[in-house]
mmCIF file of C-alpha atoms in Angstrom:
data_model
loop_
_atom_site.group_PDB
_atom_site.id
_atom_site.type_symbol
_atom_site.label_atom_id
_atom_site.label_comp_id
_atom_site.label_asym_id
_atom_site.label_seq_id
_atom_site.Cartn_x
_atom_site.Cartn_y
_atom_site.Cartn_z
ATOM 1 C CA UNK A 1309 -13.720 -3.511 22.433
ATOM 2 C CA UNK A 1310 -9.957 -3.430 22.493
ATOM 3 C CA UNK A 1311 -7.386 -6.213 22.726
ATOM 4 C CA UNK A 1312 -4.270 -5.768 24.828
ATOM 5 C CA UNK A 1313 -3.126 -9.228 23.860
ATOM 6 C CA UNK A 1314 -2.022 -9.093 20.243
ATOM 7 C CA UNK A 1315 0.398 -11.172 18.193
ATOM 8 C CA UNK A 1316 2.736 -9.639 15.626
ATOM 9 C CA UNK A 1317 5.125 -11.271 13.188
ATOM 10 C CA UNK A 1318 6.542 -11.005 9.700
ATOM 11 C CA UNK A 1319 4.848 -13.534 7.436
ATOM 12 C CA UNK A 1320 5.187 -14.763 3.881
ATOM 13 C CA UNK A 1321 2.207 -14.599 1.547
ATOM 14 C CA UNK A 1322 1.489 -15.174 -2.119
ATOM 15 C CA UNK A 1323 1.865 -11.842 -3.882
ATOM 16 C CA UNK A 1324 1.469 -10.696 -7.490
ATOM 17 C CA UNK A 1325 2.241 -13.369 -10.095
ATOM 18 C CA UNK A 1326 2.684 -15.993 -7.383
ATOM 19 C CA UNK A 1327 5.809 -14.388 -5.947
ATOM 20 C CA UNK A 1328 6.470 -14.867 -2.253
ATOM 21 C CA UNK A 1329 5.905 -11.526 -0.563
ATOM 22 C CA UNK A 1330 6.581 -10.417 2.982
ATOM 23 C CA UNK A 1331 4.217 -8.656 5.306
ATOM 24 C CA UNK A 1332 3.813 -7.519 8.872
ATOM 25 C CA UNK A 1333 0.842 -9.295 10.403
ATOM 26 C CA UNK A 1334 -0.688 -8.063 13.655
ATOM 27 C CA UNK A 1335 -3.833 -9.596 15.036
ATOM 28 C CA UNK A 1336 -5.779 -9.835 18.266
ATOM 29 C CA UNK A 1337 -5.357 -12.976 20.326
ATOM 30 C CA UNK A 1338 -8.413 -15.160 20.690
ATOM 31 C CA UNK A 1339 -10.756 -17.309 18.677
ATOM 32 C CA UNK A 1340 -12.402 -14.436 16.822
ATOM 33 C CA UNK A 1341 -13.909 -14.341 14.348
ATOM 34 C CA UNK A 1342 -11.994 -11.208 13.445
ATOM 35 C CA UNK A 1343 -12.402 -8.886 10.463
ATOM 36 C CA UNK A 1344 -9.304 -8.216 8.408
ATOM 37 C CA UNK A 1345 -7.616 -5.054 7.192
ATOM 38 C CA UNK A 1346 -4.912 -4.599 4.581
ATOM 39 C CA UNK A 1347 -2.820 -1.555 5.427
ATOM 40 C CA UNK A 1348 -1.019 -0.063 2.419
ATOM 41 C CA UNK A 1349 2.128 1.737 3.468
ATOM 42 C CA UNK A 1350 3.041 5.249 2.384
ATOM 43 C CA UNK A 1351 5.635 6.239 -0.204
ATOM 44 C CA UNK A 1352 8.606 6.280 2.215
ATOM 45 C CA UNK A 1353 8.105 2.565 2.597
ATOM 46 C CA UNK A 1354 7.410 -0.243 5.031
ATOM 47 C CA UNK A 1355 8.550 1.765 8.008
ATOM 48 C CA UNK A 1356 7.851 2.135 11.688
ATOM 49 C CA UNK A 1357 4.835 4.407 11.308
ATOM 50 C CA UNK A 1358 2.968 1.875 9.197
ATOM 51 C CA UNK A 1359 4.006 -1.062 11.367
ATOM 52 C CA UNK A 1360 2.750 0.773 14.428
ATOM 53 C CA UNK A 1361 -0.496 1.643 12.661
ATOM 54 C CA UNK A 1362 -0.995 -2.077 11.987
ATOM 55 C CA UNK A 1363 -0.587 -2.791 15.705
ATOM 56 C CA UNK A 1364 -3.108 -0.065 16.515
ATOM 57 C CA UNK A 1365 -5.705 -1.673 14.281
ATOM 58 C CA UNK A 1366 -4.998 -5.073 15.860
ATOM 59 C CA UNK A 1367 -5.508 -3.481 19.279
ATOM 60 C CA UNK A 1368 -8.950 -2.457 18.077
ATOM 61 C CA UNK A 1369 -9.874 -5.937 16.905
ATOM 62 C CA UNK A 1370 -8.743 -6.138 13.287
ATOM 63 C CA UNK A 1371 -6.383 -8.778 11.951
ATOM 64 C CA UNK A 1372 -4.145 -6.425 10.017
ATOM 65 C CA UNK A 1373 -1.604 -7.170 7.338
ATOM 66 C CA UNK A 1374 0.812 -4.519 6.089
ATOM 67 C CA UNK A 1375 2.497 -5.969 3.039
ATOM 68 C CA UNK A 1376 5.834 -4.595 1.928
ATOM 69 C CA UNK A 1377 5.234 -3.245 -1.576
ATOM 70 C CA UNK A 1378 9.002 -2.906 -2.011
ATOM 71 C CA UNK A 1379 10.011 -6.469 -1.062
ATOM 72 C CA UNK A 1380 11.391 -7.082 -4.548
ATOM 73 C CA UNK A 1381 13.978 -4.340 -4.068
ATOM 74 C CA UNK A 1382 16.076 -6.090 -1.447
ATOM 75 C CA UNK A 1383 16.695 -5.777 2.252
ATOM 76 C CA UNK A 1384 17.842 -2.715 4.125
ATOM 77 C CA UNK A 1385 16.639 0.278 6.052
ATOM 78 C CA UNK A 1386 13.091 1.120 4.957
ATOM 79 C CA UNK A 1387 14.142 4.614 3.923
ATOM 80 C CA UNK A 1388 16.959 3.257 1.735
ATOM 81 C CA UNK A 1389 14.595 0.783 0.100
ATOM 82 C CA UNK A 1390 12.024 3.550 -0.296
ATOM 83 C CA UNK A 1391 14.639 5.689 -2.051
ATOM 84 C CA UNK A 1392 15.475 2.777 -4.324
ATOM 85 C CA UNK A 1393 11.782 2.334 -5.162
ATOM 86 C CA UNK A 1394 11.443 6.016 -5.945
ATOM 87 C CA UNK A 1395 14.502 5.965 -8.204
ATOM 88 C CA UNK A 1396 12.935 3.097 -10.133
ATOM 89 C CA UNK A 1397 9.691 4.992 -10.592
ATOM 90 C CA UNK A 1398 7.860 3.181 -7.814
ATOM 91 C CA UNK A 1399 5.790 0.047 -8.144
ATOM 92 C CA UNK A 1400 3.309 -0.445 -10.933
ATOM 93 C CA UNK A 1401 -0.385 -0.294 -10.180
ATOM 94 C CA UNK A 1402 -0.883 -3.798 -11.561
ATOM 95 C CA UNK A 1403 1.820 -5.237 -9.307
ATOM 96 C CA UNK A 1404 0.422 -3.366 -6.310
ATOM 97 C CA UNK A 1405 -3.082 -4.696 -7.013
ATOM 98 C CA UNK A 1406 -1.727 -8.238 -7.222
ATOM 99 C CA UNK A 1407 0.084 -7.816 -3.931
ATOM 100 C CA UNK A 1408 -2.973 -6.377 -2.174
ATOM 101 C CA UNK A 1409 -5.190 -9.147 -3.561
ATOM 102 C CA UNK A 1410 -2.695 -11.662 -2.159
ATOM 103 C CA UNK A 1411 -2.721 -9.960 1.228
ATOM 104 C CA UNK A 1412 -6.531 -10.048 1.249
ATOM 105 C CA UNK A 1413 -6.487 -13.756 0.424
ATOM 106 C CA UNK A 1414 -4.022 -14.344 3.261
ATOM 107 C CA UNK A 1415 -6.421 -12.718 5.722
ATOM 108 C CA UNK A 1416 -9.459 -14.637 4.482
ATOM 109 C CA UNK A 1417 -7.540 -17.918 4.719
ATOM 110 C CA UNK A 1418 -7.024 -17.569 8.477
ATOM 111 C CA UNK A 1419 -9.111 -19.933 10.582
ATOM 112 C CA UNK A 1420 -10.421 -17.148 12.804
ATOM 113 C CA UNK A 1421 -11.285 -14.702 10.000
ATOM 114 C CA UNK A 1422 -14.859 -13.456 9.677
ATOM 115 C CA UNK A 1423 -14.434 -13.209 5.910
ATOM 116 C CA UNK A 1424 -14.662 -9.442 5.632
ATOM 117 C CA UNK A 1425 -11.638 -7.387 4.633
ATOM 118 C CA UNK A 1426 -11.091 -3.651 4.452
ATOM 119 C CA UNK A 1427 -8.219 -1.600 3.101
ATOM 120 C CA UNK A 1428 -6.594 1.507 4.537
ATOM 121 C CA UNK A 1429 -3.691 3.458 3.091
ATOM 122 C CA UNK A 1430 -1.769 6.629 3.721
ATOM 123 C CA UNK A 1431 -0.335 9.139 1.231
ATOM 124 C CA UNK A 1432 0.494 7.125 -1.922
ATOM 125 C CA UNK A 1433 -1.162 4.234 -0.090
ATOM 126 C CA UNK A 1434 -4.350 6.308 -0.001
ATOM 127 C CA UNK A 1435 -4.248 6.526 -3.779
ATOM 128 C CA UNK A 1436 -3.576 2.799 -3.931
ATOM 129 C CA UNK A 1437 -6.477 2.176 -1.542
ATOM 130 C CA UNK A 1438 -8.821 4.111 -3.823
ATOM 131 C CA UNK A 1439 -7.575 2.138 -6.804
ATOM 132 C CA UNK A 1440 -7.850 -1.198 -4.981
ATOM 133 C CA UNK A 1441 -11.407 -0.451 -3.858
ATOM 134 C CA UNK A 1442 -12.354 0.149 -7.494
ATOM 135 C CA UNK A 1443 -10.360 -2.610 -9.170
ATOM 136 C CA UNK A 1444 -10.393 -5.548 -6.741
ATOM 137 C CA UNK A 1445 -13.452 -7.698 -6.006
ATOM 138 C CA UNK A 1446 -14.642 -8.412 -2.490
ATOM 139 C CA UNK A 1447 -13.291 -5.331 -0.740
ATOM 140 C CA UNK A 1448 -15.743 -4.630 2.072
ATOM 141 C CA UNK A 1449 -14.620 -1.141 3.122
ATOM 142 C CA UNK A 1450 -11.882 1.320 2.210
ATOM 143 C CA UNK A 1451 -10.260 4.209 4.066
ATOM 144 C CA UNK A 1452 -8.338 6.680 1.926
ATOM 145 C CA UNK A 1453 -6.084 8.803 4.111
ATOM 146 C CA UNK A 1454 -5.029 11.877 2.094
ATOM 147 C CA UNK A 1455 -4.265 9.882 -1.011
ATOM 148 C CA UNK A 1456 -2.495 12.161 -3.462
ATOM 149 C CA UNK A 1457 -2.835 11.907 -7.214
ATOM 150 C CA UNK A 1458 -6.220 10.159 -7.176
ATOM 151 C CA UNK A 1459 -6.913 12.842 -9.743
ATOM 152 C CA UNK A 1460 -3.846 13.046 -11.923
ATOM 153 C CA UNK A 1461 -2.659 15.392 -14.622
ATOM 154 C CA UNK A 1462 -2.447 13.293 -17.805
ATOM 155 C CA UNK A 1463 1.203 14.371 -18.079
ATOM 156 C CA UNK A 1464 1.887 12.636 -14.781
ATOM 157 C CA UNK A 1465 0.635 9.250 -15.997
ATOM 158 C CA UNK A 1466 3.182 6.696 -17.116
ATOM 159 C CA UNK A 1467 3.617 3.003 -17.813
ATOM 160 C CA UNK A 1468 3.552 2.082 -14.125
ATOM 161 C CA UNK A 1469 0.629 4.307 -13.204
ATOM 162 C CA UNK A 1470 -1.201 4.508 -16.539
ATOM 163 C CA UNK A 1471 -4.682 5.548 -15.391
ATOM 164 C CA UNK A 1472 -5.748 7.981 -12.691
ATOM 165 C CA UNK A 1473 -7.703 6.154 -9.964
ATOM 166 C CA UNK A 1474 -10.553 8.635 -10.289
ATOM 167 C CA UNK A 1475 -11.255 7.203 -13.745
ATOM 168 C CA UNK A 1476 -12.219 3.876 -12.136
ATOM 169 C CA UNK A 1477 -14.695 5.465 -9.713
ATOM 170 C CA UNK A 1478 -17.735 3.900 -11.364
ATOM 171 C CA UNK A 1479 -16.341 0.508 -10.318
ATOM 172 C CA UNK A 1480 -16.027 1.387 -6.626
ATOM 173 C CA UNK A 1481 -17.666 -1.577 -4.948
ATOM 174 C CA UNK A 1482 -17.545 -0.809 -1.227
ATOM 175 C CA UNK A 1483 -18.175 2.012 1.232
ATOM 176 C CA UNK A 1484 -15.349 4.532 1.341
ATOM 177 C CA UNK A 1485 -14.151 6.836 4.091
ATOM 178 C CA UNK A 1486 -11.873 9.717 3.144
ATOM 179 C CA UNK A 1487 -9.792 11.711 5.628
ATOM 180 C CA UNK A 1488 -8.145 14.899 4.407
ATOM 181 C CA UNK A 1489 -6.352 17.981 5.716
ATOM 182 C CA UNK A 1490 -7.556 21.300 4.426
ATOM 183 C CA UNK A 1491 -3.989 22.623 4.244
ATOM 184 C CA UNK A 1492 -2.889 19.758 2.004
ATOM 185 C CA UNK A 1493 -1.695 20.534 -1.526
ATOM 186 C CA UNK A 1494 -1.912 16.941 -2.791
ATOM 187 C CA UNK A 1495 -4.768 16.283 -2.553
ATOM 188 C CA UNK A 1496 -5.904 19.879 -2.405
ATOM 189 C CA UNK A 1497 -9.334 20.749 -0.997
ATOM 190 C CA UNK A 1498 -10.432 21.412 -4.577
ATOM 191 C CA UNK A 1499 -9.367 17.923 -5.645
ATOM 192 C CA UNK A 1500 -11.154 16.419 -2.652
ATOM 193 C CA UNK A 1501 -14.305 18.333 -3.581
ATOM 194 C CA UNK A 1502 -14.132 17.107 -7.173
ATOM 195 C CA UNK A 1503 -13.616 13.523 -6.051
ATOM 196 C CA UNK A 1504 -16.575 13.790 -3.711
ATOM 197 C CA UNK A 1505 -18.747 15.255 -6.475
ATOM 198 C CA UNK A 1506 -17.909 12.324 -8.738
ATOM 199 C CA UNK A 1507 -18.705 9.752 -6.047
ATOM 200 C CA UNK A 1508 -21.958 11.554 -5.286
ATOM 201 C CA UNK A 1509 -22.989 11.651 -8.936
ATOM 202 C CA UNK A 1510 -22.266 7.932 -9.211
ATOM 203 C CA UNK A 1511 -24.392 7.191 -6.160
ATOM 204 C CA UNK A 1512 -21.529 5.632 -4.242
ATOM 205 C CA UNK A 1513 -21.509 5.135 -0.487
ATOM 206 C CA UNK A 1514 -18.847 7.361 1.003
ATOM 207 C CA UNK A 1515 -18.111 9.815 3.756
ATOM 208 C CA UNK A 1516 -15.386 12.443 3.521
ATOM 209 C CA UNK A 1517 -14.030 14.338 6.508
ATOM 210 C CA UNK A 1518 -11.907 17.433 6.144
ATOM 211 C CA UNK A 1519 -9.780 18.815 8.957
ATOM 212 C CA UNK A 1520 -8.849 22.434 9.496
ATOM 213 C CA UNK A 1521 -5.380 23.051 10.849
ATOM 214 C CA UNK A 1522 -4.047 19.890 9.219
ATOM 215 C CA UNK A 1523 -2.231 19.227 5.995
ATOM 216 C CA UNK A 1524 -0.736 16.059 4.603
ATOM 217 C CA UNK A 1525 0.177 13.070 6.777
ATOM 218 C CA UNK A 1526 -1.357 14.413 9.941
ATOM 219 C CA UNK A 1527 -1.408 10.940 11.566
ATOM 220 C CA UNK A 1528 2.380 10.587 11.301
ATOM 221 C CA UNK A 1529 3.778 11.216 14.778
ATOM 222 C CA UNK A 1530 7.342 11.209 13.392
ATOM 223 C CA UNK A 1531 6.848 14.250 11.173
ATOM 224 C CA UNK A 1532 6.159 17.947 11.797
ATOM 225 C CA UNK A 1533 2.885 17.462 9.941
ATOM 226 C CA UNK A 1534 1.507 15.514 12.924
ATOM 227 C CA UNK A 1535 -1.663 17.000 14.367
ATOM 228 C CA UNK A 1536 -2.620 15.066 17.492
ATOM 229 C CA UNK A 1537 -6.183 16.305 17.885
ATOM 230 C CA UNK A 1538 -7.106 15.754 14.237
ATOM 231 C CA UNK A 1539 -5.252 12.436 14.205
ATOM 232 C CA UNK A 1540 -7.132 11.114 17.217
ATOM 233 C CA UNK A 1541 -10.446 12.047 15.653
ATOM 234 C CA UNK A 1542 -9.427 10.579 12.296
ATOM 235 C CA UNK A 1543 -8.335 7.305 13.845
ATOM 236 C CA UNK A 1544 -11.657 7.072 15.715
ATOM 237 C CA UNK A 1545 -13.588 7.658 12.506
ATOM 238 C CA UNK A 1546 -11.543 5.031 10.648
ATOM 239 C CA UNK A 1547 -11.926 2.429 13.389
ATOM 240 C CA UNK A 1548 -15.666 3.082 13.783
ATOM 241 C CA UNK A 1549 -16.078 2.872 10.007
ATOM 242 C CA UNK A 1550 -14.308 -0.490 9.876
ATOM 243 C CA UNK A 1551 -16.316 -1.845 12.819
ATOM 244 C CA UNK A 1552 -19.544 -0.771 11.114
ATOM 245 C CA UNK A 1553 -18.675 -2.247 7.722
ATOM 246 C CA UNK A 1554 -16.563 -5.257 8.647
ATOM 247 C CA UNK A 1555 -18.095 -6.404 11.920
ATOM 248 C CA UNK B 435 3.353 15.259 -3.303
ATOM 249 C CA UNK B 436 3.380 11.475 -2.933
ATOM 250 C CA UNK B 437 4.823 11.002 -6.389
ATOM 251 C CA UNK B 438 7.610 8.900 -7.748
ATOM 252 C CA UNK B 439 8.782 11.766 -9.948
ATOM 253 C CA UNK B 440 12.548 12.180 -9.855
ATOM 254 C CA UNK B 441 15.315 13.870 -11.760
ATOM 255 C CA UNK B 442 18.333 11.684 -12.412
ATOM 256 C CA UNK B 443 21.814 12.857 -13.277
ATOM 257 C CA UNK B 444 24.726 10.665 -14.346
ATOM 258 C CA UNK B 445 27.760 11.660 -12.267
ATOM 259 C CA UNK B 446 31.357 10.631 -11.787
ATOM 260 C CA UNK B 447 32.528 10.936 -8.215
ATOM 261 C CA UNK B 448 32.854 9.457 -4.768
ATOM 262 C CA UNK B 449 30.851 9.782 -1.595
ATOM 263 C CA UNK B 450 31.448 8.631 1.947
ATOM 264 C CA UNK B 451 28.727 6.375 3.240
ATOM 265 C CA UNK B 452 28.207 3.966 6.080
ATOM 266 C CA UNK B 453 30.941 1.637 4.811
ATOM 267 C CA UNK B 454 33.453 4.339 3.898
ATOM 268 C CA UNK B 455 34.221 5.850 0.534
ATOM 269 C CA UNK B 456 32.524 4.544 -2.572
ATOM 270 C CA UNK B 457 32.145 5.507 -6.192
ATOM 271 C CA UNK B 458 28.801 7.086 -7.072
ATOM 272 C CA UNK B 459 27.452 7.182 -10.594
ATOM 273 C CA UNK B 460 23.930 8.584 -10.268
ATOM 274 C CA UNK B 461 22.309 11.459 -8.441
ATOM 275 C CA UNK B 462 18.580 11.033 -7.836
ATOM 276 C CA UNK B 463 16.886 14.321 -7.043
ATOM 277 C CA UNK B 464 13.310 14.860 -5.905
ATOM 278 C CA UNK B 465 11.219 17.438 -4.096
ATOM 279 C CA UNK B 466 8.848 15.536 -1.863
ATOM 280 C CA UNK B 467 8.435 14.213 1.656
ATOM 281 C CA UNK B 468 11.751 13.814 3.475
ATOM 282 C CA UNK B 469 12.494 11.089 6.005
ATOM 283 C CA UNK B 470 14.514 13.011 8.563
ATOM 284 C CA UNK B 471 14.649 16.795 8.176
ATOM 285 C CA UNK B 472 11.685 18.340 10.024
ATOM 286 C CA UNK B 473 9.874 19.693 6.962
ATOM 287 C CA UNK B 474 6.784 18.549 5.083
ATOM 288 C CA UNK B 475 8.631 18.794 1.775
ATOM 289 C CA UNK B 476 12.331 18.943 1.035
ATOM 290 C CA UNK B 477 14.756 18.832 -1.850
ATOM 291 C CA UNK B 478 16.290 15.406 -1.498
ATOM 292 C CA UNK B 479 19.384 14.113 -3.249
ATOM 293 C CA UNK B 480 20.583 10.526 -3.222
ATOM 294 C CA UNK B 481 24.129 9.961 -4.455
ATOM 295 C CA UNK B 482 23.961 6.348 -5.584
ATOM 296 C CA UNK B 483 26.367 3.586 -6.545
ATOM 297 C CA UNK B 484 24.124 1.709 -8.957
ATOM 298 C CA UNK B 485 26.143 -1.506 -8.619
ATOM 299 C CA UNK B 486 25.917 -1.892 -4.831
ATOM 300 C CA UNK B 487 22.755 0.267 -4.607
ATOM 301 C CA UNK B 488 24.304 2.020 -1.601
ATOM 302 C CA UNK B 489 23.493 5.695 -1.307
ATOM 303 C CA UNK B 490 24.456 8.832 0.524
ATOM 304 C CA UNK B 491 21.351 10.901 1.143
ATOM 305 C CA UNK B 492 20.828 14.571 1.926
ATOM 306 C CA UNK B 493 17.559 16.371 2.612
ATOM 307 C CA UNK B 494 17.527 20.170 2.264
ATOM 308 C CA UNK B 495 15.000 22.938 2.639
ATOM 309 C CA UNK B 496 14.093 24.503 -0.694
ATOM 310 C CA UNK B 497 15.956 27.726 0.109
ATOM 311 C CA UNK B 498 18.983 25.736 1.226
ATOM 312 C CA UNK B 499 18.962 23.837 -2.041
ATOM 313 C CA UNK B 500 18.720 27.026 -4.099
ATOM 314 C CA UNK B 501 21.584 28.557 -2.151
ATOM 315 C CA UNK B 502 23.595 25.381 -2.678
ATOM 316 C CA UNK B 503 22.979 25.573 -6.429
ATOM 317 C CA UNK B 504 24.281 29.152 -6.444
ATOM 318 C CA UNK B 505 27.325 28.260 -4.349
ATOM 319 C CA UNK B 506 28.160 25.241 -6.471
ATOM 320 C CA UNK B 507 27.999 27.393 -9.590
ATOM 321 C CA UNK B 508 30.149 30.063 -7.930
ATOM 322 C CA UNK B 509 32.718 27.463 -6.861
ATOM 323 C CA UNK B 510 32.814 26.003 -10.359
ATOM 324 C CA UNK B 511 33.205 29.435 -11.924
ATOM 325 C CA UNK B 512 36.078 30.429 -9.643
ATOM 326 C CA UNK B 513 37.677 27.006 -10.015
ATOM 327 C CA UNK B 514 37.460 27.204 -13.792
ATOM 328 C CA UNK B 515 39.228 30.567 -13.680
ATOM 329 C CA UNK B 516 42.049 29.134 -11.576
ATOM 330 C CA UNK B 517 42.380 25.827 -13.353
ATOM 331 C CA UNK B 518 41.790 27.100 -16.886
ATOM 332 C CA UNK B 519 44.083 25.253 -19.228
ATOM 333 C CA UNK B 520 44.279 22.180 -17.056
ATOM 334 C CA UNK B 521 44.678 19.123 -19.220
ATOM 335 C CA UNK B 522 42.444 16.998 -16.994
ATOM 336 C CA UNK B 523 39.376 15.795 -18.841
ATOM 337 C CA UNK B 524 36.245 15.038 -16.881
ATOM 338 C CA UNK B 525 35.582 11.279 -16.870
ATOM 339 C CA UNK B 526 31.873 12.000 -17.178
ATOM 340 C CA UNK B 527 32.456 13.760 -20.514
ATOM 341 C CA UNK B 528 34.734 10.978 -21.696
ATOM 342 C CA UNK B 529 32.085 8.408 -20.780
ATOM 343 C CA UNK B 530 29.320 10.279 -22.596
ATOM 344 C CA UNK B 531 31.509 10.749 -25.668
ATOM 345 C CA UNK B 532 32.399 7.063 -25.939
#
């Protein structure tokens, strides 16, 4: 079932350490009850691609919140704020987890929520989705879209990202869907295979899909990496997965 | 690459941005996803005024960036030959020495 009538607005929510965060909130019109999804934006920031992806999920029946992980860095064009975030070494994992937990609480507090919340993220947001699904309680489903650096070289770890998400895999507490391009370098097919092997050994519930002819960011219609056929199939798998686990 | 890994260089100079000329004191350099140039990965440089946080951004293909490095070095070498003996001290060196 799809919803042509959706409502979208920028909202305030309680983020990490009680700070007031901002988020794009798109949800279907009607009494519900509706499942919720937190959409974690990619490394370039809180930009049009992610906002549009939130509207797509609302169209398919999910109350979707895309919180701006960079709201502490001021106002401006998303790409300028994204550059500022990058220059500062990005956001810390702890701060990100606090923000995502706040976004989840916002969704569950809505009067027409069904109480179930999933997380989806792209690129760095895929890594953050993996981490959130392992570290946060009460995540009901997670979709990791080509999250890079889930497996990280120890030399790449730092104070803001001190532990590779893969090292928290034993704590994964929800079903996970992974979508990956076989031409991607980060994560590479080998890294995807290793991640899958770890989840399998741990007895986790997951399904990974790998696409030939696609690399990184193949959903992103604004980039040359866009692959319409693979993107359409990936979106269908993500939406079906959320309906199955959050409905 | 989806990383926040950057190289940063202190610089002394000016750049022309959306509000006109401004001083820039930092170059932030990274090889990752660009915003505008139609490539999956690019060598990106932000020339930043750390006080206003304004920036002038460029996104280059890897070969373009390597060629630029060579041309910058060539321009510096030929300029040094012409201006050898100039009394002008580079403010960046003065700042680092103080």
